[in-house]
């Protein structure tokens, strides 16, 4: 077919257009939960998001935001950007599939027959559209996250390398490699996942340029790993690490301004790269060219793996020796290409300048404050998230410290002291000169070797993780001996077999293959799984197989059978992909080359990420989005499966007809994926994130302060505050961030119309390394201490206020906060009927230790003196702070106001404010419409609102406001109907309150519905195997508790028919589940 190239190009754009239409139709019209509101805010205002940043994503998102007709449309425009990125991914996937398809169906230079051309194009459409409609990619394409853009970068570099392969023998073919390097540099400004495509790119180069053999293949893979390491552990961290030395010299020694050294280093490295490019291009002097090359590569940071100076010197010295003893080891042309590639990588990487520039502008969101090279290095290395142990050798979760002798006959944990941490010196006045000071050193606890192992996979010592390790791998099997402080002791430790077992069962199987099968076999439901039989597993859609894996599929509870995430593909995408894989294996040299390239991409974007992430159990959400590149690779095999069908048919029928039939049969796969996935990927009409974010803010008095803690009660509020400018007078303060100096700095600055937070500490008191945690002095006879005295004690530099290790001490377990009653009354902190209950002093219990965040929180309460209303989001658990404030919470909906009144259960609700919020002010994001898709995360939040309706009704009944209570119950059932959220424990409570109000018919309707649902669920659980039943024990207990309480209240309110109808069944289930 002579015009195949044109048809292939047009067909690719057709695939793009279809994807763009689908994604734009189904995307969320506003912000989504998790990181999306933050990314939209960053894009709209070019602010600084969470580490390690995605500046290119922000820049292009900002460009799309400029097309918004008003501020409420900005989120939609940024979401459209993701839809376009994702549609472009489908475009390049199509062209990549047709590239590999052409390679295996026709020899180089051979013109495709019409039949083969149709088959090749059919393969492109089938593979591209299968990926387009796949569960994980479709979901990522509809929201302002980075993974759609990151997958596009991967698609572009793979396609660019394929284009190079096609023209590699032509002049200027290397421009494709240079373009590829630039895109890869840019992609770091989106997500580093793209770098994992390097081994596949190296294989394309190797297969084209070298005679293939096992030794050569092994060397090629080692070279690819070396390149990957050079970028990931060399160039990316070490460029700024080297710049840090220059910055320190310019600022501390030469008394130059902050960032002068960084700018100087950028200029020096740019000159060095330019010199190297000139010398290696001009080829006038080989020695000068080699020196220029070494200088340029050194200044790029590539040789200094892991920011190790000695290693960089060794690598550079070895390279120099290689140059001068083997003069033809590296030609000028090769050096020129390497320097060009490194230059393009750095130019792409330069998007991170946006981070530093915007941080210096002190925007309201400036996470980690990366306004200088040292804070930027911390930002890029994600220091705030803590370190993971080495992937090669490290401790297991039962590990004990290695101890060393200390003064006074005591012992201290042994620490490995690392590099110093530099920060800007706080200035007493603006005229002080700029200077960096050391705030501490990187420290790593050294663990006893008896508890360490090769390839450690179970390392976290968080209690929740420890429990989960035991559930996945069993109780520790080994007994190990160790000697803390010379005392012989023994302890339990997991065996190496258990360690490897956890790797395969949890990290590989549960956290990768389960996601893989979601996309190509079927998905049980959209509920997050922790390993339960009834949540988030993969299925086939073939009942006799699924019955064995996840229980009887013929009588599923409604919450499972009616879940929109219940998607069945009948293994067809998986089988077609495997057919494509094996087809390549038997298609000669070109087929095997394609097989290895795709296999390496599949592995590096899948299992290699599993190994690198070393994930702990009990993740806060599903992580399938991390493996999109692996699913992308498998989609190539799906497309090539069409060629296998074509080859089978071609032997029996006309080639053209065979190609058409094979393509049509293949298109059944994306058709099934589209049909099954549409209802749980159509997010149109859903405004829950925006509206729920506004609900936190809408009822707050002017100039309020609200404390939050997690992604989903912080980022939506930031979005509403900043992008839509909704309640910009309210200051949202995240308690987990309040532990850091950079965030306290931001809270002390004006933000829009929100005044600075009333924090009395100066910068030197809260800078990093100062007062991070204090041990609470708690004895039976310890006295209560007022907050001002306790705070002065902690902040004191007197050694007598520290323990023997120099750690801060908080002098009491009960702190007193004197209350200015007049200020309370003047600022209307409490309703009029509580004025006489205002306490003269608030007593607050503290835990065994108190953090900087807790101290700043108490300082805000003290310094504020009730002038500004202070709230804590209802989603903030007590574990998020070590000061007991819940005794002083007054409920006003999904926010709790801190008031100087001792609140008791049942009387802690400001019913007037809460009624106004729930009945008039709160918006519901379209949840009343059963056609609007609500995922499990949103369902949990909707359940919280149902709980609020029930709680308000109870409070109104206690105040004898029964008419209002009835209105609340009716409205609650209207805005959160059973069609939106199936009946649950809180619905049962609403039925109970209907009884209390004399509305027995409504109460009976709810109680019957709840009972039938619980019984149906329990019937299904009772048929499970014992192992499956154990995994679902929490849901079984919830249903039993709901049914038990339902029968109790039915009996209490004399609903004999309900008691008689369900009590016998309850007793049967109690015996089955051993709960009697």
mmCIF file of C-alpha atoms in Angstrom, residues 104-346:
data_model
loop_
_atom_site.group_PDB
_atom_site.id
_atom_site.type_symbol
_atom_site.label_atom_id
_atom_site.label_comp_id
_atom_site.label_asym_id
_atom_site.label_seq_id
_atom_site.Cartn_x
_atom_site.Cartn_y
_atom_site.Cartn_z
ATOM 1 C CA UNK A 104 6.867 -8.252 12.084
ATOM 2 C CA UNK A 105 4.568 -8.563 9.078
ATOM 3 C CA UNK A 106 6.886 -7.176 6.401
ATOM 4 C CA UNK A 107 10.619 -7.058 5.806
ATOM 5 C CA UNK A 108 12.351 -3.692 5.812
ATOM 6 C CA UNK A 109 11.659 -1.852 2.579
ATOM 7 C CA UNK A 110 8.902 -4.272 1.608
ATOM 8 C CA UNK A 111 5.630 -2.581 0.752
ATOM 9 C CA UNK A 112 2.631 -3.699 2.780
ATOM 10 C CA UNK A 113 -0.127 -5.504 0.951
ATOM 11 C CA UNK A 114 -3.615 -4.126 1.463
ATOM 12 C CA UNK A 115 -4.535 -7.022 3.727
ATOM 13 C CA UNK A 116 -1.489 -6.595 5.888
ATOM 14 C CA UNK A 117 -1.987 -2.826 6.008
ATOM 15 C CA UNK A 118 -5.562 -3.297 7.254
ATOM 16 C CA UNK A 119 -4.334 -5.783 9.863
ATOM 17 C CA UNK A 120 -1.596 -3.389 11.025
ATOM 18 C CA UNK A 121 -4.060 -0.497 11.354
ATOM 19 C CA UNK A 122 -6.557 -2.794 13.064
ATOM 20 C CA UNK A 123 -3.872 -3.767 15.554
ATOM 21 C CA UNK A 124 -3.226 -0.090 16.232
ATOM 22 C CA UNK A 125 -6.878 0.685 16.883
ATOM 23 C CA UNK A 126 -7.490 -2.398 19.026
ATOM 24 C CA UNK A 127 -4.444 -1.897 21.244
ATOM 25 C CA UNK A 128 -4.819 1.881 21.537
ATOM 26 C CA UNK A 129 -8.522 1.795 22.288
ATOM 27 C CA UNK A 130 -8.157 -1.118 24.704
ATOM 28 C CA UNK A 131 -5.775 1.065 26.697
ATOM 29 C CA UNK A 132 -8.052 4.072 26.194
ATOM 30 C CA UNK A 133 -10.940 2.284 27.927
ATOM 31 C CA UNK A 134 -8.831 0.447 30.491
ATOM 32 C CA UNK A 135 -9.847 0.997 34.088
ATOM 33 C CA UNK A 136 -6.747 2.702 35.478
ATOM 34 C CA UNK A 137 -5.831 4.885 32.504
ATOM 35 C CA UNK A 138 -9.370 6.085 31.854
ATOM 36 C CA UNK A 139 -9.668 7.100 35.512
ATOM 37 C CA UNK A 140 -6.396 9.052 35.422
ATOM 38 C CA UNK A 141 -7.455 10.795 32.189
ATOM 39 C CA UNK A 142 -10.388 12.574 33.834
ATOM 40 C CA UNK A 143 -8.727 14.552 36.593
ATOM 41 C CA UNK A 144 -5.899 17.028 37.168
ATOM 42 C CA UNK A 145 -3.316 14.444 38.202
ATOM 43 C CA UNK A 146 0.180 13.959 36.762
ATOM 44 C CA UNK A 147 -0.103 10.336 35.644
ATOM 45 C CA UNK A 148 -1.837 10.982 32.327
ATOM 46 C CA UNK A 149 0.880 13.484 31.403
ATOM 47 C CA UNK A 150 3.612 11.136 32.678
ATOM 48 C CA UNK A 151 2.302 8.289 30.513
ATOM 49 C CA UNK A 152 2.271 10.667 27.542
ATOM 50 C CA UNK A 153 5.969 11.375 28.112
ATOM 51 C CA UNK A 154 6.665 7.642 28.141
ATOM 52 C CA UNK A 155 4.661 7.192 24.955
ATOM 53 C CA UNK A 156 6.545 10.018 23.223
ATOM 54 C CA UNK A 157 10.045 8.756 24.075
ATOM 55 C CA UNK A 158 9.209 5.193 22.979
ATOM 56 C CA UNK A 159 7.731 6.497 19.722
ATOM 57 C CA UNK A 160 10.703 8.845 19.162
ATOM 58 C CA UNK A 161 13.152 5.957 19.592
ATOM 59 C CA UNK A 162 11.120 3.929 17.098
ATOM 60 C CA UNK A 163 11.327 6.833 14.655
ATOM 61 C CA UNK A 164 15.098 6.901 15.148
ATOM 62 C CA UNK A 165 15.266 3.182 14.418
ATOM 63 C CA UNK A 166 13.483 3.702 11.120
ATOM 64 C CA UNK A 167 15.933 6.370 9.930
ATOM 65 C CA UNK A 168 19.039 5.447 11.940
ATOM 66 C CA UNK A 169 21.218 5.083 8.840
ATOM 67 C CA UNK A 170 20.274 8.512 7.506
ATOM 68 C CA UNK A 171 22.077 11.794 8.198
ATOM 69 C CA UNK A 172 20.752 13.706 11.218
ATOM 70 C CA UNK A 173 18.979 10.610 12.561
ATOM 71 C CA UNK A 174 20.353 11.471 15.976
ATOM 72 C CA UNK A 175 17.995 14.446 16.188
ATOM 73 C CA UNK A 176 15.415 11.918 17.372
ATOM 74 C CA UNK A 177 17.687 10.926 20.263
ATOM 75 C CA UNK A 178 18.222 14.611 21.085
ATOM 76 C CA UNK A 179 14.457 15.200 21.026
ATOM 77 C CA UNK A 180 14.011 12.127 23.197
ATOM 78 C CA UNK A 181 16.525 13.485 25.730
ATOM 79 C CA UNK A 182 14.749 16.825 25.859
ATOM 80 C CA UNK A 183 11.370 15.187 26.413
ATOM 81 C CA UNK A 184 12.876 12.993 29.110
ATOM 82 C CA UNK A 185 14.323 16.066 30.839
ATOM 83 C CA UNK A 186 10.965 17.777 30.627
ATOM 84 C CA UNK A 187 9.236 14.677 31.941
ATOM 85 C CA UNK A 188 11.151 14.949 35.223
ATOM 86 C CA UNK A 189 9.077 18.098 35.711
ATOM 87 C CA UNK A 190 5.995 15.876 35.605
ATOM 88 C CA UNK A 191 7.042 12.593 37.239
ATOM 89 C CA UNK A 192 10.247 10.546 37.299
ATOM 90 C CA UNK A 193 8.435 7.361 36.211
ATOM 91 C CA UNK A 194 9.325 8.194 32.626
ATOM 92 C CA UNK A 195 13.019 7.465 33.288
ATOM 93 C CA UNK A 196 12.180 3.795 33.666
ATOM 94 C CA UNK A 197 11.670 3.607 29.895
ATOM 95 C CA UNK A 198 15.465 3.952 29.400
ATOM 96 C CA UNK A 199 16.248 0.174 29.316
ATOM 97 C CA UNK A 200 13.669 -0.325 26.565
ATOM 98 C CA UNK A 201 15.173 2.588 24.594
ATOM 99 C CA UNK A 202 18.673 1.122 24.960
ATOM 100 C CA UNK A 203 17.403 -2.225 23.622
ATOM 101 C CA UNK A 204 16.001 -0.530 20.523
ATOM 102 C CA UNK A 205 19.421 1.044 19.962
ATOM 103 C CA UNK A 206 21.256 -2.222 20.614
ATOM 104 C CA UNK A 207 19.080 -4.312 18.295
ATOM 105 C CA UNK A 208 19.594 -1.769 15.529
ATOM 106 C CA UNK A 209 23.336 -1.157 15.856
ATOM 107 C CA UNK A 210 24.851 -4.437 17.037
ATOM 108 C CA UNK A 211 24.921 -8.113 16.239
ATOM 109 C CA UNK A 212 22.647 -9.633 18.860
ATOM 110 C CA UNK A 213 23.950 -12.280 21.245
ATOM 111 C CA UNK A 214 23.514 -13.127 24.908
ATOM 112 C CA UNK A 215 26.661 -11.315 26.021
ATOM 113 C CA UNK A 216 25.787 -8.211 24.071
ATOM 114 C CA UNK A 217 22.243 -8.258 25.402
ATOM 115 C CA UNK A 218 23.517 -8.490 28.972
ATOM 116 C CA UNK A 219 25.954 -5.613 28.388
ATOM 117 C CA UNK A 220 23.167 -3.521 26.855
ATOM 118 C CA UNK A 221 20.993 -4.056 29.921
ATOM 119 C CA UNK A 222 23.890 -3.152 32.246
ATOM 120 C CA UNK A 223 24.525 0.019 30.231
ATOM 121 C CA UNK A 224 20.835 0.928 30.453
ATOM 122 C CA UNK A 225 20.875 0.464 34.223
ATOM 123 C CA UNK A 226 24.036 2.607 34.411
ATOM 124 C CA UNK A 227 22.339 5.381 32.415
ATOM 125 C CA UNK A 228 19.263 5.172 34.608
ATOM 126 C CA UNK A 229 21.397 5.334 37.758
ATOM 127 C CA UNK A 230 23.372 8.234 36.311
ATOM 128 C CA UNK A 231 20.179 10.244 35.898
ATOM 129 C CA UNK A 232 18.250 9.125 38.956
ATOM 130 C CA UNK A 233 21.117 9.145 41.462
ATOM 131 C CA UNK A 234 23.621 11.320 39.613
ATOM 132 C CA UNK A 235 22.374 14.242 37.563
ATOM 133 C CA UNK A 236 19.066 14.874 39.362
ATOM 134 C CA UNK A 237 20.319 15.193 42.952
ATOM 135 C CA UNK A 238 23.998 15.960 42.370
ATOM 136 C CA UNK A 239 23.615 18.975 40.067
ATOM 137 C CA UNK A 240 22.049 20.953 42.896
ATOM 138 C CA UNK A 241 24.311 19.301 45.470
ATOM 139 C CA UNK A 242 27.350 20.691 43.642
ATOM 140 C CA UNK A 243 25.579 24.026 43.276
ATOM 141 C CA UNK A 244 25.096 23.997 47.051
ATOM 142 C CA UNK A 245 28.853 24.169 47.641
ATOM 143 C CA UNK A 246 29.136 27.194 45.358
ATOM 144 C CA UNK A 247 26.106 28.795 46.985
ATOM 145 C CA UNK A 248 27.619 28.318 50.429
ATOM 146 C CA UNK A 249 30.890 29.895 49.295
ATOM 147 C CA UNK A 250 29.206 32.892 47.643
ATOM 148 C CA UNK A 251 26.844 33.626 50.543
ATOM 149 C CA UNK A 252 28.794 32.718 53.685
ATOM 150 C CA UNK A 253 32.307 33.560 52.483
ATOM 151 C CA UNK A 254 31.824 36.304 49.880
ATOM 152 C CA UNK A 255 28.746 37.812 51.644
ATOM 153 C CA UNK A 256 26.723 37.690 48.442
ATOM 154 C CA UNK A 257 22.877 37.488 48.450
ATOM 155 C CA UNK A 258 20.968 34.229 48.670
ATOM 156 C CA UNK A 259 20.885 32.250 45.402
ATOM 157 C CA UNK A 260 23.860 34.136 43.925
ATOM 158 C CA UNK A 261 25.969 30.983 44.126
ATOM 159 C CA UNK A 262 23.227 28.913 42.507
ATOM 160 C CA UNK A 263 22.965 31.353 39.609
ATOM 161 C CA UNK A 264 26.744 31.388 39.287
ATOM 162 C CA UNK A 265 26.865 27.590 39.158
ATOM 163 C CA UNK A 266 24.160 27.453 36.513
ATOM 164 C CA UNK A 267 26.147 29.970 34.435
ATOM 165 C CA UNK A 268 29.423 28.052 34.932
ATOM 166 C CA UNK A 269 27.871 24.691 34.018
ATOM 167 C CA UNK A 270 26.169 26.239 30.968
ATOM 168 C CA UNK A 271 29.520 27.655 29.800
ATOM 169 C CA UNK A 272 31.195 24.288 30.380
ATOM 170 C CA UNK A 273 28.517 22.481 28.366
ATOM 171 C CA UNK A 274 28.801 25.054 25.586
ATOM 172 C CA UNK A 275 32.592 24.654 25.548
ATOM 173 C CA UNK A 276 32.284 20.868 25.396
ATOM 174 C CA UNK A 277 29.749 21.075 22.572
ATOM 175 C CA UNK A 278 32.061 23.369 20.606
ATOM 176 C CA UNK A 279 35.229 21.362 21.152
ATOM 177 C CA UNK A 280 33.682 17.972 20.382
ATOM 178 C CA UNK A 281 31.973 19.417 17.311
ATOM 179 C CA UNK A 282 34.970 21.373 15.977
ATOM 180 C CA UNK A 283 37.368 18.418 16.503
ATOM 181 C CA UNK A 284 40.391 20.761 16.410
ATOM 182 C CA UNK A 285 42.147 19.390 19.484
ATOM 183 C CA UNK A 286 41.361 15.940 20.879
ATOM 184 C CA UNK A 287 42.926 16.613 24.275
ATOM 185 C CA UNK A 288 40.983 19.836 24.745
ATOM 186 C CA UNK A 289 37.799 18.110 23.636
ATOM 187 C CA UNK A 290 38.265 15.360 26.202
ATOM 188 C CA UNK A 291 39.023 17.833 28.985
ATOM 189 C CA UNK A 292 35.953 19.881 28.057
ATOM 190 C CA UNK A 293 33.883 16.702 27.989
ATOM 191 C CA UNK A 294 35.044 15.633 31.466
ATOM 192 C CA UNK A 295 34.445 19.108 32.925
ATOM 193 C CA UNK A 296 30.951 19.304 31.448
ATOM 194 C CA UNK A 297 29.969 15.846 32.623
ATOM 195 C CA UNK A 298 31.414 16.527 36.083
ATOM 196 C CA UNK A 299 29.480 19.790 36.460
ATOM 197 C CA UNK A 300 26.272 18.043 35.345
ATOM 198 C CA UNK A 301 26.535 15.851 38.453
ATOM 199 C CA UNK A 302 26.220 12.560 36.565
ATOM 200 C CA UNK A 303 29.356 10.875 38.035
ATOM 201 C CA UNK A 304 28.549 11.788 41.646
ATOM 202 C CA UNK A 305 26.101 8.940 42.265
ATOM 203 C CA UNK A 306 24.238 9.355 45.512
ATOM 204 C CA UNK A 307 25.937 12.766 46.012
ATOM 205 C CA UNK A 308 29.161 10.915 46.901
ATOM 206 C CA UNK A 309 32.163 13.104 46.183
ATOM 207 C CA UNK A 310 34.692 10.239 46.297
ATOM 208 C CA UNK A 311 32.678 8.156 43.860
ATOM 209 C CA UNK A 312 32.449 11.013 41.382
ATOM 210 C CA UNK A 313 36.216 11.574 41.578
ATOM 211 C CA UNK A 314 36.874 7.859 41.026
ATOM 212 C CA UNK A 315 34.539 7.718 38.009
ATOM 213 C CA UNK A 316 36.031 10.871 36.473
ATOM 214 C CA UNK A 317 39.585 9.642 37.077
ATOM 215 C CA UNK A 318 38.807 6.265 35.545
ATOM 216 C CA UNK A 319 37.260 7.962 32.515
ATOM 217 C CA UNK A 320 40.283 10.233 32.135
ATOM 218 C CA UNK A 321 42.651 7.261 32.265
ATOM 219 C CA UNK A 322 40.510 5.451 29.706
ATOM 220 C CA UNK A 323 40.711 8.478 27.428
ATOM 221 C CA UNK A 324 44.434 8.935 27.579
ATOM 222 C CA UNK A 325 45.514 5.277 27.496
ATOM 223 C CA UNK A 326 42.920 4.239 24.914
ATOM 224 C CA UNK A 327 42.705 7.306 22.749
ATOM 225 C CA UNK A 328 39.907 5.918 20.592
ATOM 226 C CA UNK A 329 37.781 4.723 23.496
ATOM 227 C CA UNK A 330 35.236 7.435 22.778
ATOM 228 C CA UNK A 331 35.125 9.362 19.522
ATOM 229 C CA UNK A 332 34.525 13.098 19.319
ATOM 230 C CA UNK A 333 31.198 12.381 17.698
ATOM 231 C CA UNK A 334 30.140 10.120 20.577
ATOM 232 C CA UNK A 335 31.283 12.689 23.137
ATOM 233 C CA UNK A 336 29.372 15.392 21.271
ATOM 234 C CA UNK A 337 26.219 13.304 21.288
ATOM 235 C CA UNK A 338 26.583 12.528 25.028
ATOM 236 C CA UNK A 339 27.129 16.206 25.894
ATOM 237 C CA UNK A 340 24.192 17.193 23.690
ATOM 238 C CA UNK A 341 21.961 14.651 25.417
ATOM 239 C CA UNK A 342 23.070 15.829 28.874
ATOM 240 C CA UNK A 343 22.504 19.445 27.813
ATOM 241 C CA UNK A 344 18.985 18.688 26.605
ATOM 242 C CA UNK A 345 18.257 16.769 29.799
ATOM 243 C CA UNK A 346 19.351 19.779 31.875
#
